[in-house]
PDB file of C-alpha atoms and ligand atoms in Angstrom:
ATOM      1  CA  UNK A 349      38.222  -2.375  52.349  1.00  0.00           C
ATOM      2  CA  UNK A 350      35.181  -0.719  53.935  1.00  0.00           C
ATOM      3  CA  UNK A 351      34.864   2.972  53.167  1.00  0.00           C
ATOM      4  CA  UNK A 352      32.242   5.483  54.252  1.00  0.00           C
ATOM      5  CA  UNK A 353      29.094   6.105  52.207  1.00  0.00           C
ATOM      6  CA  UNK A 354      30.603   9.430  51.151  1.00  0.00           C
ATOM      7  CA  UNK A 355      33.757   7.816  49.736  1.00  0.00           C
ATOM      8  CA  UNK A 356      31.671   5.195  47.951  1.00  0.00           C
ATOM      9  CA  UNK A 357      29.703   7.964  46.219  1.00  0.00           C
ATOM     10  CA  UNK A 358      32.924   9.677  45.124  1.00  0.00           C
ATOM     11  CA  UNK A 359      34.542   6.458  43.910  1.00  0.00           C
ATOM     12  CA  UNK A 360      31.486   5.408  41.920  1.00  0.00           C
ATOM     13  CA  UNK A 361      31.354   8.789  40.193  1.00  0.00           C
ATOM     14  CA  UNK A 362      35.105   8.765  39.484  1.00  0.00           C
ATOM     15  CA  UNK A 363      34.976   5.254  38.029  1.00  0.00           C
ATOM     16  CA  UNK A 364      32.046   6.034  35.707  1.00  0.00           C
ATOM     17  CA  UNK A 365      33.667   9.219  34.368  1.00  0.00           C
ATOM     18  CA  UNK A 366      36.955   7.287  34.218  1.00  0.00           C
ATOM     19  CA  UNK A 367      35.460   4.663  31.895  1.00  0.00           C
ATOM     20  CA  UNK A 368      34.388   7.461  29.582  1.00  0.00           C
ATOM     21  CA  UNK A 369      37.856   9.058  29.574  1.00  0.00           C
ATOM     22  CA  UNK A 370      39.501   5.704  28.969  1.00  0.00           C
ATOM     23  CA  UNK A 371      37.293   5.057  25.933  1.00  0.00           C
ATOM     24  CA  UNK A 372      38.161   8.532  24.661  1.00  0.00           C
ATOM     25  CA  UNK A 373      41.875   7.898  25.181  1.00  0.00           C
ATOM     26  CA  UNK A 374      41.557   4.987  22.768  1.00  0.00           C
ATOM     27  CA  UNK A 375      40.101   7.317  20.124  1.00  0.00           C
ATOM     28  CA  UNK A 376      42.859   9.860  20.608  1.00  0.00           C
ATOM     29  CA  UNK A 377      45.457   7.470  19.294  1.00  0.00           C
ATOM     30  CA  UNK A 378      43.657   7.533  15.917  1.00  0.00           C
ATOM     31  CA  UNK A 379      43.211  11.311  15.930  1.00  0.00           C
ATOM     32  CA  UNK A 380      46.892  11.971  16.636  1.00  0.00           C
ATOM     33  CA  UNK A 381      47.775  11.645  12.959  1.00  0.00           C
ATOM     34  CA  UNK A 382      45.212  14.202  11.741  1.00  0.00           C
ATOM     35  CA  UNK A 383      46.471  17.698  10.972  1.00  0.00           C
ATOM     36  CA  UNK A 384      44.463  19.461  13.676  1.00  0.00           C
ATOM     37  CA  UNK A 385      45.127  16.733  16.205  1.00  0.00           C
ATOM     38  CA  UNK A 386      42.621  15.699  18.842  1.00  0.00           C
ATOM     39  CA  UNK A 387      42.263  19.083  20.647  1.00  0.00           C
ATOM     40  CA  UNK A 388      38.536  19.578  20.028  1.00  0.00           C
ATOM     41  CA  UNK A 389      37.811  15.977  20.800  1.00  0.00           C
ATOM     42  CA  UNK A 390      39.661  16.269  24.112  1.00  0.00           C
ATOM     43  CA  UNK A 391      37.785  19.368  25.116  1.00  0.00           C
ATOM     44  CA  UNK A 392      34.518  17.462  24.546  1.00  0.00           C
ATOM     45  CA  UNK A 393      35.814  14.463  26.524  1.00  0.00           C
ATOM     46  CA  UNK A 394      36.699  16.795  29.373  1.00  0.00           C
ATOM     47  CA  UNK A 395      33.253  18.432  29.440  1.00  0.00           C
ATOM     48  CA  UNK A 396      31.475  15.083  29.148  1.00  0.00           C
ATOM     49  CA  UNK A 397      33.426  13.745  32.145  1.00  0.00           C
ATOM     50  CA  UNK A 398      32.552  16.819  34.219  1.00  0.00           C
ATOM     51  CA  UNK A 399      28.841  16.500  33.407  1.00  0.00           C
ATOM     52  CA  UNK A 400      28.902  12.839  34.436  1.00  0.00           C
ATOM     53  CA  UNK A 401      30.567  13.743  37.712  1.00  0.00           C
ATOM     54  CA  UNK A 402      28.113  16.559  38.344  1.00  0.00           C
ATOM     55  CA  UNK A 403      25.119  14.302  37.616  1.00  0.00           C
ATOM     56  CA  UNK A 404      26.308  11.496  39.901  1.00  0.00           C
ATOM     57  CA  UNK A 405      27.473  13.702  42.770  1.00  0.00           C
ATOM     58  CA  UNK A 406      24.389  15.928  42.683  1.00  0.00           C
ATOM     59  CA  UNK A 407      22.126  12.883  42.642  1.00  0.00           C
ATOM     60  CA  UNK A 408      23.842  11.326  45.662  1.00  0.00           C
ATOM     61  CA  UNK A 409      24.158  14.559  47.645  1.00  0.00           C
ATOM     62  CA  UNK A 410      21.456  16.967  46.452  1.00  0.00           C
ATOM     63  CA  UNK A 411      22.094  20.529  47.511  1.00  0.00           C
ATOM     64  CA  UNK A 412      25.887  20.415  47.707  1.00  0.00           C
ATOM     65  CA  UNK A 413      27.633  23.164  45.745  1.00  0.00           C
ATOM     66  CA  UNK A 414      29.883  22.206  42.817  1.00  0.00           C
ATOM     67  CA  UNK A 415      33.036  23.880  41.591  1.00  0.00           C
ATOM     68  CA  UNK A 416      34.326  22.309  38.386  1.00  0.00           C
ATOM     69  CA  UNK A 417      37.068  23.425  36.042  1.00  0.00           C
ATOM     70  CA  UNK A 418      34.845  23.305  32.976  1.00  0.00           C
ATOM     71  CA  UNK A 419      31.459  24.501  34.236  1.00  0.00           C
ATOM     72  CA  UNK A 420      32.639  26.893  36.957  1.00  0.00           C
ATOM     73  CA  UNK A 421      30.731  27.264  40.186  1.00  0.00           C
ATOM     74  CA  UNK A 422      27.177  25.958  40.676  1.00  0.00           C
ATOM     75  CA  UNK A 423      25.590  26.975  43.926  1.00  0.00           C
ATOM     76  CA  UNK A 424      23.604  24.536  45.992  1.00  0.00           C
ATOM     77  CA  UNK A 425      21.070  24.952  48.780  1.00  0.00           C
ATOM     78  CA  UNK A 426      23.580  23.460  51.254  1.00  0.00           C
ATOM     79  CA  UNK A 427      26.075  26.296  51.680  1.00  0.00           C
ATOM     80  CA  UNK A 428      28.479  24.322  53.860  1.00  0.00           C
ATOM     81  CA  UNK A 429      29.432  21.590  51.349  1.00  0.00           C
ATOM     82  CA  UNK A 430      31.161  22.023  47.982  1.00  0.00           C
ATOM     83  CA  UNK A 431      32.541  19.461  45.565  1.00  0.00           C
ATOM     84  CA  UNK A 432      35.794  20.668  44.024  1.00  0.00           C
ATOM     85  CA  UNK A 433      36.329  18.775  40.792  1.00  0.00           C
ATOM     86  CA  UNK A 434      38.837  18.515  37.990  1.00  0.00           C
ATOM     87  CA  UNK A 435      37.290  16.082  35.502  1.00  0.00           C
ATOM     88  CA  UNK A 436      40.565  15.716  33.622  1.00  0.00           C
ATOM     89  CA  UNK A 437      43.794  16.749  35.296  1.00  0.00           C
ATOM     90  CA  UNK A 438      46.744  16.346  32.960  1.00  0.00           C
ATOM     91  CA  UNK A 439      44.979  17.423  29.768  1.00  0.00           C
ATOM     92  CA  UNK A 440      48.193  17.863  27.810  1.00  0.00           C
ATOM     93  CA  UNK A 441      49.228  14.298  28.654  1.00  0.00           C
ATOM     94  CA  UNK A 442      45.774  12.992  27.703  1.00  0.00           C
ATOM     95  CA  UNK A 443      45.882  14.904  24.429  1.00  0.00           C
ATOM     96  CA  UNK A 444      49.162  13.212  23.563  1.00  0.00           C
ATOM     97  CA  UNK A 445      48.070   9.770  24.683  1.00  0.00           C
ATOM     98  CA  UNK A 446      50.378   9.835  27.722  1.00  0.00           C
ATOM     99  CA  UNK A 447      48.666   7.765  30.442  1.00  0.00           C
ATOM    100  CA  UNK A 448      49.364  10.203  33.297  1.00  0.00           C
ATOM    101  CA  UNK A 449      46.064  11.994  33.943  1.00  0.00           C
ATOM    102  CA  UNK A 450      43.322  11.758  36.528  1.00  0.00           C
ATOM    103  CA  UNK A 451      39.886  12.661  37.741  1.00  0.00           C
ATOM    104  CA  UNK A 452      40.213  14.618  40.958  1.00  0.00           C
ATOM    105  CA  UNK A 453      37.292  15.058  43.391  1.00  0.00           C
ATOM    106  CA  UNK A 454      37.536  16.888  46.703  1.00  0.00           C
ATOM    107  CA  UNK A 455      34.748  17.657  49.129  1.00  0.00           C
ATOM    108  CA  UNK A 456      35.017  20.803  51.241  1.00  0.00           C
ATOM    109  CA  UNK A 457      32.973  21.341  54.375  1.00  0.00           C
ATOM    110  CA  UNK A 458      32.992  24.942  55.615  1.00  0.00           C
ATOM    111  CA  UNK A 459      36.043  25.543  53.433  1.00  0.00           C
ATOM    112  CA  UNK A 460      38.046  22.561  54.736  1.00  0.00           C
ATOM    113  CA  UNK A 461      38.617  19.572  52.469  1.00  0.00           C
ATOM    114  CA  UNK A 462      37.311  16.498  54.297  1.00  0.00           C
ATOM    115  CA  UNK A 463      37.562  13.851  51.553  1.00  0.00           C
ATOM    116  CA  UNK A 464      39.436  13.301  48.312  1.00  0.00           C
ATOM    117  CA  UNK A 465      39.481  10.789  45.480  1.00  0.00           C
ATOM    118  CA  UNK A 466      42.021  10.808  42.638  1.00  0.00           C
ATOM    119  CA  UNK A 467      41.584   8.212  39.902  1.00  0.00           C
ATOM    120  CA  UNK A 468      43.781   7.452  36.917  1.00  0.00           C
ATOM    121  CA  UNK A 469      41.630   5.312  34.614  1.00  0.00           C
ATOM    122  CA  UNK A 470      44.592   4.529  32.347  1.00  0.00           C
ATOM    123  CA  UNK A 471      46.270   2.312  34.952  1.00  0.00           C
ATOM    124  CA  UNK A 472      43.298   1.911  37.306  1.00  0.00           C
ATOM    125  CA  UNK A 473      45.092   3.532  40.251  1.00  0.00           C
ATOM    126  CA  UNK A 474      42.570   4.832  42.762  1.00  0.00           C
ATOM    127  CA  UNK A 475      43.638   7.077  45.623  1.00  0.00           C
ATOM    128  CA  UNK A 476      41.276   7.733  48.526  1.00  0.00           C
ATOM    129  CA  UNK A 477      41.541   9.921  51.622  1.00  0.00           C
ATOM    130  CA  UNK A 478      39.090  10.940  54.293  1.00  0.00           C
ATOM    131  CA  UNK A 479      39.820  13.225  57.204  1.00  0.00           C
ATOM    132  CA  UNK A 480      41.120  11.282  60.192  1.00  0.00           C
ATOM    133  CA  UNK A 481      40.914   7.942  58.364  1.00  0.00           C
ATOM    134  CA  UNK A 482      44.163   7.814  56.386  1.00  0.00           C
ATOM    135  CA  UNK A 483      45.023   7.618  52.707  1.00  0.00           C
ATOM    136  CA  UNK A 484      44.848   4.568  50.440  1.00  0.00           C
ATOM    137  CA  UNK A 485      46.039   3.475  47.009  1.00  0.00           C
ATOM    138  CA  UNK A 486      43.930   0.616  45.634  1.00  0.00           C
ATOM    139  CA  UNK A 487      42.895  -0.279  49.192  1.00  0.00           C
ATOM    140  CA  UNK A 488      46.435  -0.299  50.599  1.00  0.00           C
ATOM    141  CA  UNK A 489      47.301   2.267  53.242  1.00  0.00           C
ATOM    142  CA  UNK A 490      49.881   4.778  51.975  1.00  0.00           C
ATOM    143  CA  UNK A 491      52.429   6.943  53.809  1.00  0.00           C
ATOM    144  CA  UNK A 492      54.743   9.715  52.688  1.00  0.00           C
ATOM    145  CA  UNK A 493      58.403   8.736  52.262  1.00  0.00           C
ATOM    146  CA  UNK A 494      60.678   9.237  55.253  1.00  0.00           C
ATOM    147  CA  UNK A 495      63.870  10.561  53.604  1.00  0.00           C
ATOM    148  CA  UNK A 496      65.522  13.422  55.416  1.00  0.00           C
ATOM    149  CA  UNK A 497      68.424  14.175  53.073  1.00  0.00           C
ATOM    150  CA  UNK A 498      67.436  16.299  50.116  1.00  0.00           C
ATOM    151  CA  UNK A 499      70.244  14.828  48.016  1.00  0.00           C
ATOM    152  CA  UNK A 500      68.525  11.438  48.283  1.00  0.00           C
ATOM    153  CA  UNK A 501      65.106  12.789  47.319  1.00  0.00           C
ATOM    154  CA  UNK A 502      63.168  12.650  44.052  1.00  0.00           C
ATOM    155  CA  UNK A 503      61.171  15.843  43.736  1.00  0.00           C
ATOM    156  CA  UNK A 504      58.532  16.802  41.161  1.00  0.00           C
ATOM    157  CA  UNK A 505      57.597  20.247  39.966  1.00  0.00           C
ATOM    158  CA  UNK A 506      55.193  21.907  37.575  1.00  0.00           C
ATOM    159  CA  UNK A 507      56.280  24.085  34.662  1.00  0.00           C
ATOM    160  CA  UNK A 508      54.089  26.903  33.396  1.00  0.00           C
ATOM    161  CA  UNK A 509      52.718  26.330  29.914  1.00  0.00           C
ATOM    162  CA  UNK A 510      53.308  28.721  27.036  1.00  0.00           C
ATOM    163  CA  UNK A 511      51.793  32.134  27.746  1.00  0.00           C
ATOM    164  CA  UNK A 512      51.223  31.387  31.449  1.00  0.00           C
ATOM    165  CA  UNK A 513      53.059  32.017  34.720  1.00  0.00           C
ATOM    166  CA  UNK A 514      56.574  33.351  35.181  1.00  0.00           C
ATOM    167  CA  UNK A 515      58.974  31.253  33.108  1.00  0.00           C
ATOM    168  CA  UNK A 516      62.078  33.033  34.406  1.00  0.00           C
ATOM    169  CA  UNK A 517      61.121  32.332  37.996  1.00  0.00           C
ATOM    170  CA  UNK A 518      60.354  28.721  37.221  1.00  0.00           C
ATOM    171  CA  UNK A 519      63.829  28.306  35.667  1.00  0.00           C
ATOM    172  CA  UNK A 520      65.418  29.856  38.776  1.00  0.00           C
ATOM    173  CA  UNK A 521      63.515  27.429  40.955  1.00  0.00           C
ATOM    174  CA  UNK A 522      64.523  24.415  38.894  1.00  0.00           C
ATOM    175  CA  UNK A 523      68.178  25.459  38.877  1.00  0.00           C
ATOM    176  CA  UNK A 524      68.230  25.797  42.660  1.00  0.00           C
ATOM    177  CA  UNK A 525      66.409  22.547  43.367  1.00  0.00           C
ATOM    178  CA  UNK A 526      68.153  20.499  40.662  1.00  0.00           C
ATOM    179  CA  UNK A 527      71.474  21.226  42.350  1.00  0.00           C
ATOM    180  CA  UNK A 528      70.346  19.749  45.656  1.00  0.00           C
ATOM    181  CA  UNK A 529      68.257  16.667  44.892  1.00  0.00           C
ATOM    182  CA  UNK A 530      68.740  13.123  43.579  1.00  0.00           C
ATOM    183  CA  UNK A 531      66.255  13.685  40.750  1.00  0.00           C
ATOM    184  CA  UNK A 532      63.843  16.279  39.454  1.00  0.00           C
ATOM    185  CA  UNK A 533      60.644  15.247  37.625  1.00  0.00           C
ATOM    186  CA  UNK A 534      57.778  16.904  35.715  1.00  0.00           C
ATOM    187  CA  UNK A 535      54.876  14.500  35.216  1.00  0.00           C
ATOM    188  CA  UNK A 536      52.124  16.908  34.133  1.00  0.00           C
ATOM    189  CA  UNK A 537      49.153  16.167  36.390  1.00  0.00           C
ATOM    190  CA  UNK A 538      49.144  18.059  39.681  1.00  0.00           C
ATOM    191  CA  UNK A 539      46.655  15.767  41.414  1.00  0.00           C
ATOM    192  CA  UNK A 540      48.804  12.720  40.635  1.00  0.00           C
ATOM    193  CA  UNK A 541      51.980  14.534  41.660  1.00  0.00           C
ATOM    194  CA  UNK A 542      50.409  14.985  45.086  1.00  0.00           C
ATOM    195  CA  UNK A 543      49.062  11.423  45.106  1.00  0.00           C
ATOM    196  CA  UNK A 544      52.605  10.205  44.339  1.00  0.00           C
ATOM    197  CA  UNK A 545      53.918  12.193  47.311  1.00  0.00           C
ATOM    198  CA  UNK A 546      51.210  10.604  49.489  1.00  0.00           C
ATOM    199  CA  UNK A 547      52.231   7.156  48.246  1.00  0.00           C
ATOM    200  CA  UNK A 548      55.919   7.791  49.005  1.00  0.00           C
ATOM    201  CA  UNK A 549      56.898   7.516  45.333  1.00  0.00           C
ATOM    202  CA  UNK A 550      57.962  11.130  45.254  1.00  0.00           C
ATOM    203  CA  UNK A 551      59.602  12.764  48.259  1.00  0.00           C
ATOM    204  CA  UNK A 552      58.208  16.180  47.464  1.00  0.00           C
ATOM    205  CA  UNK A 553      56.479  18.401  44.937  1.00  0.00           C
ATOM    206  CA  UNK A 554      55.999  22.064  44.300  1.00  0.00           C
ATOM    207  CA  UNK A 555      54.163  24.152  41.721  1.00  0.00           C
ATOM    208  CA  UNK A 556      52.891  27.710  41.439  1.00  0.00           C
ATOM    209  CA  UNK A 557      49.659  29.105  40.009  1.00  0.00           C
ATOM    210  CA  UNK A 558      47.386  26.139  40.358  1.00  0.00           C
ATOM    211  CA  UNK A 559      43.633  26.215  40.942  1.00  0.00           C
ATOM    212  CA  UNK A 560      41.574  24.784  43.805  1.00  0.00           C
ATOM    213  CA  UNK A 561      40.463  21.817  41.639  1.00  0.00           C
ATOM    214  CA  UNK A 562      44.100  20.833  40.992  1.00  0.00           C
ATOM    215  CA  UNK A 563      44.882  20.804  44.709  1.00  0.00           C
ATOM    216  CA  UNK A 564      41.809  19.940  46.825  1.00  0.00           C
ATOM    217  CA  UNK A 565      41.910  16.130  46.695  1.00  0.00           C
ATOM    218  CA  UNK A 566      45.724  16.015  46.616  1.00  0.00           C
ATOM    219  CA  UNK A 567      45.995  18.128  49.718  1.00  0.00           C
ATOM    220  CA  UNK A 568      43.972  15.783  51.914  1.00  0.00           C
ATOM    221  CA  UNK A 569      45.731  12.803  50.305  1.00  0.00           C
ATOM    222  CA  UNK A 570      49.174  14.055  51.385  1.00  0.00           C
ATOM    223  CA  UNK A 571      47.990  15.137  54.840  1.00  0.00           C
ATOM    224  CA  UNK A 572      46.250  11.836  55.548  1.00  0.00           C
ATOM    225  CA  UNK A 573      49.435  10.070  54.445  1.00  0.00           C
ATOM    226  CA  UNK A 574      51.318  11.972  57.147  1.00  0.00           C
ATOM    227  CA  UNK A 575      52.762  14.756  54.976  1.00  0.00           C
ATOM    228  CA  UNK A 576      52.646  18.535  55.049  1.00  0.00           C
ATOM    229  CA  UNK A 577      51.047  20.769  52.398  1.00  0.00           C
ATOM    230  CA  UNK A 578      51.494  24.531  52.320  1.00  0.00           C
ATOM    231  CA  UNK A 579      51.911  27.450  49.980  1.00  0.00           C
ATOM    232  CA  UNK A 580      55.362  28.838  49.146  1.00  0.00           C
ATOM    233  CA  UNK A 581      55.442  30.841  52.409  1.00  0.00           C
ATOM    234  CA  UNK A 582      55.428  27.614  54.413  1.00  0.00           C
ATOM    235  CA  UNK A 583      52.443  28.347  56.621  1.00  0.00           C
ATOM    236  CA  UNK A 584      49.944  29.619  54.080  1.00  0.00           C
ATOM    237  CA  UNK A 585      47.027  27.813  52.480  1.00  0.00           C
ATOM    238  CA  UNK A 586      47.786  26.261  49.091  1.00  0.00           C
ATOM    239  CA  UNK A 587      44.085  26.091  48.258  1.00  0.00           C
ATOM    240  CA  UNK A 588      43.734  29.840  48.397  1.00  0.00           C
ATOM    241  CA  UNK A 589      47.161  30.918  47.115  1.00  0.00           C
ATOM    242  CA  UNK A 590      47.328  28.312  44.319  1.00  0.00           C
ATOM    243  CA  UNK A 591      50.999  27.696  45.134  1.00  0.00           C
ATOM    244  CA  UNK A 592      51.814  24.274  46.561  1.00  0.00           C
ATOM    245  CA  UNK A 593      54.766  22.793  48.423  1.00  0.00           C
ATOM    246  CA  UNK A 594      54.478  19.330  49.946  1.00  0.00           C
ATOM    247  CA  UNK A 595      56.421  16.392  51.267  1.00  0.00           C
ATOM    248  CA  UNK A 596      57.231  14.973  54.649  1.00  0.00           C
ATOM    249  CA  UNK A 597      57.828  17.514  57.414  1.00  0.00           C
ATOM    250  CA  UNK A 598      61.501  17.757  56.604  1.00  0.00           C
ATOM    251  CA  UNK A 599      61.280  17.921  52.802  1.00  0.00           C
ATOM    252  CA  UNK A 600      58.420  20.451  52.803  1.00  0.00           C
ATOM    253  CA  UNK A 601      60.427  22.740  55.112  1.00  0.00           C
ATOM    254  CA  UNK A 602      63.591  22.390  53.018  1.00  0.00           C
ATOM    255  CA  UNK A 603      61.711  23.164  49.796  1.00  0.00           C
ATOM    256  CA  UNK A 604      60.088  26.227  51.353  1.00  0.00           C
ATOM    257  CA  UNK A 605      63.493  27.462  52.509  1.00  0.00           C
ATOM    258  CA  UNK A 606      64.830  27.285  48.946  1.00  0.00           C
ATOM    259  CA  UNK A 607      61.733  28.505  47.050  1.00  0.00           C
ATOM    260  CA  UNK A 608      60.501  31.324  49.274  1.00  0.00           C
ATOM    261  CA  UNK A 609      63.240  33.832  48.374  1.00  0.00           C
ATOM    262  CA  UNK A 610      62.986  33.108  44.636  1.00  0.00           C
TER     263      UNK A 610
HETATM  264  C1  IPD X2109      47.196  21.135  34.762  1.00  0.00           C
HETATM  265  C2  IPD X2109      48.039  19.986  35.281  1.00  0.00           C
HETATM  266  C3  IPD X2109      49.513  20.322  35.187  1.00  0.00           C
HETATM  267  C4  IPD X2109      49.855  21.645  35.833  1.00  0.00           C
HETATM  268  C5  IPD X2109      48.956  22.737  35.252  1.00  0.00           C
HETATM  269  C6  IPD X2109      47.504  22.397  35.496  1.00  0.00           C
HETATM  270  P1  IPD X2109      44.881  20.573  33.572  1.00  0.00           P
HETATM  271  O1  IPD X2109      45.826  20.855  34.877  1.00  0.00           O
HETATM  272  O2  IPD X2109      47.735  19.701  36.631  1.00  0.00           O
HETATM  273  O3  IPD X2109      50.321  19.332  35.781  1.00  0.00           O
HETATM  274  O4  IPD X2109      51.176  21.932  35.611  1.00  0.00           O
HETATM  275  O5  IPD X2109      49.278  23.952  35.759  1.00  0.00           O
HETATM  276  O6  IPD X2109      46.677  23.435  35.012  1.00  0.00           O
HETATM  277  O7  IPD X2109      44.825  21.863  32.807  1.00  0.00           O
HETATM  278  O8  IPD X2109      45.523  19.489  32.830  1.00  0.00           O
HETATM  279  O9  IPD X2109      43.594  20.204  34.210  1.00  0.00           O
HETATM  280 CA1   CA X2110      44.087  20.513  36.486  1.00  0.00          CA
HETATM  281 CA1   CA X2111      41.404  19.898  33.893  1.00  0.00          CA
END
């Protein structure tokens, strides 16, 4: 598969940081048995991955701004381009040795995401999307699923962690959706939830209170795979609200109809 120079830069960075995370995942299995568990180790792994991504991306595209979950925002001389990066999405999974986590890299130009790469080093699944050029999983073109009956759909959600978000509201949402779908899932890595929607594995996904780095790459992935991404209102911008609803045209609209009043 021939990708643009931009995508090649993103993939190279994701793969290098991915090798580091994969090595660290191996260590975690040993640390699991210790009393304190691997929490400190994971936080170092996370920061190390972000620094690797920053180094590689800044070297290839000097001047671009960088927004990372760990290091916050670093301004560049080029005000129109910003990398939006989660070096480790699915930290809780990683911490427990569950191989559902990813590096997520989006590139925004004038506030619009124009390219995205999501890479799970545990199973070597690499998702790529570039505006107008489609979405790919390990070099194969991907499309959102075509189901139009909610009761045949598998839908994923996010659940707020302890001390975060509105747990009551999230239970109301689950109750409503659970009643209407073939299966409800919670995988624990927002970028991969969106990548799974793009690949047609999941029919839809929603979650509240996310950050730009959880969503940026996933948003272009779903759109380039023919799907719709919005906030809970249906026509708002998930990147700015932090609330995400996505799926094919039909599923996204159905989910919005159910979730909006809750
Ligand atoms: C989290 C994951 C999770 C979602 C959380 C996010 P992190 O990101 O994407 O699936 O439910 O809200 O914060 O903290 O693992 O990078
Ligand atoms: Ca995240
Ligand atoms: Ca993270």
